[in-house]
mmCIF file of C-alpha atoms in Angstrom:
data_model
loop_
_atom_site.group_PDB
_atom_site.id
_atom_site.type_symbol
_atom_site.label_atom_id
_atom_site.label_comp_id
_atom_site.label_asym_id
_atom_site.label_seq_id
_atom_site.Cartn_x
_atom_site.Cartn_y
_atom_site.Cartn_z
ATOM 1 C CA GLU A 1 -11.521 7.035 -16.626
ATOM 2 C CA ALA A 2 -11.450 5.853 -13.012
ATOM 3 C CA GLY A 3 -10.028 2.435 -12.392
ATOM 4 C CA VAL A 4 -11.226 -0.218 -9.982
ATOM 5 C CA VAL A 5 -11.708 1.398 -6.587
ATOM 6 C CA GLN A 6 -11.450 -0.540 -3.355
ATOM 7 C CA SER A 7 -11.854 0.488 0.239
ATOM 8 C CA PRO A 8 -10.523 0.442 2.796
ATOM 9 C CA ARG A 9 -6.857 0.167 1.824
ATOM 10 C CA TYR A 10 -5.865 -1.278 5.177
ATOM 11 C CA LYS A 11 -7.784 -2.965 7.954
ATOM 12 C CA ILE A 12 -6.590 -4.373 11.254
ATOM 13 C CA ILE A 13 -9.087 -6.336 13.296
ATOM 14 C CA GLU A 14 -9.076 -8.801 16.140
ATOM 15 C CA LYS A 15 -9.920 -12.399 15.406
ATOM 16 C CA LYS A 16 -13.585 -13.300 15.583
ATOM 17 C CA GLN A 17 -14.571 -9.786 14.521
ATOM 18 C CA PRO A 18 -16.434 -9.120 11.260
ATOM 19 C CA VAL A 19 -14.945 -7.153 8.383
ATOM 20 C CA ALA A 20 -16.217 -5.947 5.024
ATOM 21 C CA PHE A 21 -14.502 -4.821 1.856
ATOM 22 C CA TRP A 22 -16.014 -2.738 -0.880
ATOM 23 C CA CYS A 23 -15.270 -2.631 -4.599
ATOM 24 C CA ASN A 24 -16.430 -0.324 -7.363
ATOM 25 C CA PRO A 25 -15.478 -1.782 -10.753
ATOM 26 C CA ILE A 26 -14.791 0.065 -13.958
ATOM 27 C CA SER A 27 -18.006 1.316 -15.494
ATOM 28 C CA GLY A 28 -19.414 -1.106 -18.049
ATOM 29 C CA HIS A 29 -17.437 -4.117 -16.859
ATOM 30 C CA ASN A 30 -19.851 -6.960 -16.361
ATOM 31 C CA THR A 31 -17.374 -9.385 -14.807
ATOM 32 C CA LEU A 32 -16.118 -8.774 -11.277
ATOM 33 C CA TYR A 33 -13.633 -10.901 -9.367
ATOM 34 C CA TRP A 34 -12.555 -11.102 -5.782
ATOM 35 C CA TYR A 35 -9.094 -12.561 -5.260
ATOM 36 C CA ARG A 36 -7.104 -13.264 -2.140
ATOM 37 C CA GLN A 37 -3.346 -12.860 -2.298
ATOM 38 C CA ASN A 38 -1.212 -14.275 0.454
ATOM 39 C CA LEU A 39 2.279 -12.947 0.959
ATOM 40 C CA GLY A 40 4.638 -14.175 -1.739
ATOM 41 C CA GLN A 41 1.927 -15.915 -3.726
ATOM 42 C CA GLY A 42 -0.233 -15.267 -6.746
ATOM 43 C CA PRO A 43 -3.848 -14.138 -6.493
ATOM 44 C CA GLU A 44 -6.364 -16.924 -5.865
ATOM 45 C CA LEU A 45 -9.936 -16.535 -6.988
ATOM 46 C CA LEU A 46 -12.582 -16.391 -4.296
ATOM 47 C CA ILE A 47 -15.634 -15.521 -6.354
ATOM 48 C CA ARG A 48 -16.526 -14.335 -9.825
ATOM 49 C CA TYR A 49 -19.623 -12.379 -10.781
ATOM 50 C CA GLU A 50 -21.107 -11.858 -14.176
ATOM 51 C CA ASN A 51 -23.448 -8.939 -13.694
ATOM 52 C CA GLU A 52 -25.192 -9.672 -10.396
ATOM 53 C CA GLU A 53 -24.870 -13.443 -10.617
ATOM 54 C CA ALA A 54 -22.131 -15.299 -8.755
ATOM 55 C CA VAL A 55 -21.081 -17.778 -11.427
ATOM 56 C CA ASP A 56 -18.130 -19.303 -9.598
ATOM 57 C CA ASP A 57 -17.874 -19.282 -5.813
ATOM 58 C CA SER A 58 -16.346 -22.721 -5.451
ATOM 59 C CA GLN A 59 -13.257 -21.343 -3.671
ATOM 60 C CA LEU A 60 -15.170 -19.113 -1.276
ATOM 61 C CA PRO A 61 -15.158 -20.461 2.314
ATOM 62 C CA LYS A 62 -18.886 -20.167 2.719
ATOM 63 C CA ASP A 63 -18.951 -20.805 6.424
ATOM 64 C CA ARG A 64 -17.445 -17.395 7.082
ATOM 65 C CA PHE A 65 -17.206 -15.528 3.786
ATOM 66 C CA SER A 66 -20.041 -13.935 1.886
ATOM 67 C CA ALA A 67 -20.249 -11.610 -1.062
ATOM 68 C CA GLU A 68 -22.836 -9.701 -2.953
ATOM 69 C CA ARG A 69 -23.058 -7.565 -6.046
ATOM 70 C CA LEU A 70 -26.305 -5.736 -5.995
ATOM 71 C CA LYS A 71 -27.479 -4.240 -9.274
ATOM 72 C CA GLY A 72 -24.466 -5.726 -10.983
ATOM 73 C CA VAL A 73 -22.151 -2.843 -10.132
ATOM 74 C CA ASP A 74 -20.516 -2.427 -6.700
ATOM 75 C CA SER A 75 -19.619 -5.457 -4.665
ATOM 76 C CA THR A 76 -18.905 -6.216 -1.034
ATOM 77 C CA LEU A 77 -16.986 -9.098 0.451
ATOM 78 C CA LYS A 78 -17.555 -9.937 4.089
ATOM 79 C CA ILE A 79 -15.795 -12.162 6.577
ATOM 80 C CA GLN A 80 -17.524 -13.112 9.777
ATOM 81 C CA PRO A 81 -15.895 -14.115 12.015
ATOM 82 C CA ALA A 82 -12.349 -13.410 10.887
ATOM 83 C CA GLU A 83 -9.561 -15.859 11.688
ATOM 84 C CA LEU A 84 -5.814 -15.304 11.903
ATOM 85 C CA GLY A 85 -5.339 -17.169 8.631
ATOM 86 C CA ASP A 86 -7.501 -14.658 6.790
ATOM 87 C CA SER A 87 -4.697 -12.090 6.902
ATOM 88 C CA ALA A 88 -3.952 -11.337 3.263
ATOM 89 C CA VAL A 89 -4.516 -8.764 0.544
ATOM 90 C CA TYR A 90 -7.988 -8.908 -0.955
ATOM 91 C CA LEU A 91 -8.016 -7.778 -4.556
ATOM 92 C CA CYS A 92 -10.987 -6.839 -6.648
ATOM 93 C CA ALA A 93 -10.759 -6.905 -10.423
ATOM 94 C CA SER A 94 -13.126 -6.258 -13.270
ATOM 95 C CA SER A 95 -13.118 -7.016 -16.958
ATOM 96 C CA THR A 96 -15.177 -7.141 -20.102
ATOM 97 C CA LEU A 97 -14.063 -10.701 -20.736
ATOM 98 C CA GLY A 98 -16.727 -12.334 -22.820
ATOM 99 C CA GLN A 99 -18.216 -9.010 -23.830
ATOM 100 C CA GLY A 100 -15.690 -7.738 -26.294
ATOM 101 C CA PRO A 101 -12.410 -8.440 -28.056
ATOM 102 C CA LEU A 102 -10.248 -11.371 -27.065
ATOM 103 C CA ASN A 103 -7.425 -9.158 -25.857
ATOM 104 C CA THR A 104 -9.468 -7.721 -23.036
ATOM 105 C CA GLU A 105 -7.770 -7.878 -19.678
ATOM 106 C CA ALA A 106 -8.579 -7.783 -16.000
ATOM 107 C CA PHE A 107 -8.044 -4.476 -14.243
ATOM 108 C CA PHE A 108 -7.180 -4.656 -10.582
ATOM 109 C CA GLY A 109 -7.888 -2.365 -7.691
ATOM 110 C CA GLN A 110 -5.274 -1.372 -5.133
ATOM 111 C CA GLY A 111 -6.428 -4.076 -2.765
ATOM 112 C CA THR A 112 -7.307 -4.169 0.906
ATOM 113 C CA ARG A 113 -4.581 -5.399 3.201
ATOM 114 C CA LEU A 114 -6.251 -7.245 6.066
ATOM 115 C CA THR A 115 -4.396 -8.051 9.246
ATOM 116 C CA VAL A 116 -6.141 -10.226 11.808
ATOM 117 C CA VAL A 117 -4.550 -10.137 15.257
ATOM 118 C CA GLU B 1 -7.954 -28.192 -12.220
ATOM 119 C CA LEU B 2 -5.813 -25.740 -14.135
ATOM 120 C CA LYS B 3 -2.300 -25.311 -12.774
ATOM 121 C CA VAL B 4 -0.013 -22.460 -13.690
ATOM 122 C CA GLU B 5 3.613 -22.721 -12.685
ATOM 123 C CA GLN B 6 6.363 -20.191 -13.017
ATOM 124 C CA ASN B 7 10.067 -20.516 -12.647
ATOM 125 C CA PRO B 8 12.178 -19.327 -11.183
ATOM 126 C CA LEU B 9 10.276 -18.117 -8.134
ATOM 127 C CA PHE B 10 13.064 -15.740 -7.236
ATOM 128 C CA LEU B 11 15.535 -14.127 -9.559
ATOM 129 C CA SER B 12 18.394 -11.841 -8.702
ATOM 130 C CA MET B 13 20.297 -10.450 -11.630
ATOM 131 C CA GLN B 14 22.801 -7.742 -12.344
ATOM 132 C CA GLU B 15 22.011 -4.723 -14.407
ATOM 133 C CA GLY B 16 22.752 -5.225 -18.060
ATOM 134 C CA LYS B 17 22.195 -8.979 -18.021
ATOM 135 C CA ASN B 18 19.572 -10.990 -19.870
ATOM 136 C CA TYR B 19 17.251 -13.598 -18.411
ATOM 137 C CA THR B 20 14.048 -15.494 -19.100
ATOM 138 C CA ILE B 21 11.092 -16.289 -16.870
ATOM 139 C CA TYR B 22 9.032 -19.348 -17.748
ATOM 140 C CA CYS B 23 5.322 -19.984 -17.347
ATOM 141 C CA ASN B 24 3.867 -23.467 -17.822
ATOM 142 C CA TYR B 25 0.176 -24.259 -17.688
ATOM 143 C CA SER B 26 -1.634 -27.558 -17.547
ATOM 144 C CA THR B 27 -4.569 -27.293 -19.940
ATOM 145 C CA THR B 28 -5.588 -25.728 -23.197
ATOM 146 C CA SER B 29 -6.032 -21.991 -23.044
ATOM 147 C CA ASP B 30 -6.813 -19.357 -25.618
ATOM 148 C CA ARG B 31 -4.964 -16.483 -24.044
ATOM 149 C CA LEU B 32 -2.200 -15.693 -21.637
ATOM 150 C CA TYR B 33 -1.390 -12.523 -19.748
ATOM 151 C CA TRP B 34 1.674 -11.156 -18.045
ATOM 152 C CA TYR B 35 1.240 -8.811 -15.089
ATOM 153 C CA ARG B 36 3.680 -6.820 -13.004
ATOM 154 C CA GLN B 37 3.262 -6.096 -9.309
ATOM 155 C CA ASP B 38 5.383 -3.638 -7.356
ATOM 156 C CA PRO B 39 5.616 -4.070 -3.568
ATOM 157 C CA GLY B 40 2.422 -2.982 -1.871
ATOM 158 C CA LYS B 41 0.792 -2.163 -5.182
ATOM 159 C CA SER B 42 -1.773 -3.798 -7.381
ATOM 160 C CA LEU B 43 -1.250 -5.731 -10.590
ATOM 161 C CA GLU B 44 -0.513 -3.930 -13.831
ATOM 162 C CA SER B 45 -1.071 -5.617 -17.162
ATOM 163 C CA LEU B 46 2.000 -5.921 -19.386
ATOM 164 C CA PHE B 47 1.073 -8.210 -22.272
ATOM 165 C CA VAL B 48 -1.811 -10.194 -23.697
ATOM 166 C CA LEU B 49 -0.875 -13.135 -25.914
ATOM 167 C CA LEU B 50 -3.679 -14.602 -27.972
ATOM 168 C CA SER B 51 -2.291 -17.171 -30.354
ATOM 169 C CA ASN B 52 0.418 -19.728 -30.857
ATOM 170 C CA GLY B 53 3.670 -18.044 -31.769
ATOM 171 C CA ALA B 54 2.520 -14.643 -30.533
ATOM 172 C CA VAL B 55 5.336 -12.323 -29.536
ATOM 173 C CA LYS B 56 4.929 -8.951 -27.861
ATOM 174 C CA GLN B 57 7.659 -6.509 -26.894
ATOM 175 C CA GLU B 58 7.681 -3.421 -24.742
ATOM 176 C CA GLY B 59 10.987 -1.834 -23.916
ATOM 177 C CA ARG B 60 13.308 -4.397 -22.357
ATOM 178 C CA LEU B 61 10.581 -7.019 -21.964
ATOM 179 C CA MET B 62 9.492 -9.506 -24.591
ATOM 180 C CA ALA B 63 6.803 -12.140 -24.116
ATOM 181 C CA SER B 64 6.073 -15.153 -26.274
ATOM 182 C CA LEU B 65 3.542 -17.952 -26.331
ATOM 183 C CA ASP B 66 3.754 -21.571 -27.461
ATOM 184 C CA THR B 67 0.292 -23.048 -27.033
ATOM 185 C CA LYS B 68 1.367 -26.504 -28.147
ATOM 186 C CA ALA B 69 3.949 -26.697 -25.398
ATOM 187 C CA ARG B 70 1.646 -24.748 -23.031
ATOM 188 C CA LEU B 71 4.541 -22.452 -22.330
ATOM 189 C CA SER B 72 5.038 -18.725 -22.224
ATOM 190 C CA THR B 73 8.285 -16.887 -21.675
ATOM 191 C CA LEU B 74 9.070 -13.388 -20.493
ATOM 192 C CA HIS B 75 12.519 -12.362 -21.642
ATOM 193 C CA ILE B 76 14.375 -9.517 -20.011
ATOM 194 C CA THR B 77 17.052 -7.789 -22.044
ATOM 195 C CA ALA B 78 19.779 -5.668 -20.434
ATOM 196 C CA ALA B 79 18.004 -5.446 -17.108
ATOM 197 C CA VAL B 80 17.734 -2.163 -15.244
ATOM 198 C CA HIS B 81 16.823 -1.536 -11.614
ATOM 199 C CA ASP B 82 13.363 -0.230 -12.531
ATOM 200 C CA LEU B 83 12.383 -3.726 -13.645
ATOM 201 C CA SER B 84 12.585 -5.012 -10.073
ATOM 202 C CA ALA B 85 9.091 -6.308 -9.260
ATOM 203 C CA THR B 86 7.086 -9.517 -9.117
ATOM 204 C CA TYR B 87 5.877 -10.832 -12.448
ATOM 205 C CA PHE B 88 2.838 -13.041 -12.812
ATOM 206 C CA CYS B 89 1.527 -14.944 -15.753
ATOM 207 C CA ALA B 90 -2.195 -15.651 -15.907
ATOM 208 C CA VAL B 91 -4.115 -18.045 -18.101
ATOM 209 C CA VAL B 92 -7.731 -17.791 -19.193
ATOM 210 C CA LEU B 93 -9.617 -20.981 -19.940
ATOM 211 C CA ILE B 94 -11.473 -21.175 -23.204
ATOM 212 C CA TYR B 95 -15.108 -20.087 -22.764
ATOM 213 C CA VAL B 96 -14.583 -19.365 -19.067
ATOM 214 C CA ASN B 97 -14.126 -15.774 -18.064
ATOM 215 C CA GLN B 98 -11.642 -16.566 -15.362
ATOM 216 C CA PHE B 99 -7.996 -15.761 -14.790
ATOM 217 C CA TYR B 100 -5.711 -18.343 -13.208
ATOM 218 C CA PHE B 101 -2.482 -16.888 -11.881
ATOM 219 C CA GLY B 102 0.941 -18.396 -11.604
ATOM 220 C CA THR B 103 3.013 -18.394 -8.457
ATOM 221 C CA GLY B 104 4.898 -15.269 -9.470
ATOM 222 C CA THR B 105 8.575 -14.545 -10.059
ATOM 223 C CA SER B 106 10.181 -12.012 -7.762
ATOM 224 C CA LEU B 107 12.825 -10.173 -9.755
ATOM 225 C CA THR B 108 15.548 -8.082 -8.165
ATOM 226 C CA VAL B 109 17.933 -6.214 -10.416
ATOM 227 C CA ILE B 110 21.173 -5.346 -8.675
ATOM 228 C CA PRO B 111 23.097 -2.236 -9.757
#
């Protein structure tokens, strides 16, 4: 079974430019997460979807970040315009949390390493 | 706001030695996870702990959970170089499908 797929793996852009990340979760996983991981730190939640609904976007900087999950499957995360401080690894994860047994876990993609110069 | 703290943040240990990583969290949770992350790679699930007193073991790693103390430990026995990585604990709030991650512990095992 394919895991969580993210693209691109790496992205280098100049500040003020737009950038978009794509995530394809594991089939059947209704919950999708976007996390940002700064160097040497743990992942921090940006937004959580349950199916196509964004149920927690309280940590998403809405002035420049946007996300969507059309049809409750793939998701995109966009930054426009990017700032130097946005350089980080953006991780997508999916899970069946709430759907099935308690021991369900979150499965993570490889991440997109963004460098803003 | 849920806070998850790990200590130590950095750990350098010799092969063959034992050590414990601690994970404290600030509010009631019904499950706790341990993840491993190798440099430049994504997070890999190690353990899921669901109840007070739960203990899971895999190879040289053993995780335990004390929900009353809001504390989980990850014990490393007779460390080997392959265990070098960053280890994260993550807590899920009851009835909220959300993972809150700790700060991570960067482990280096020295031959």
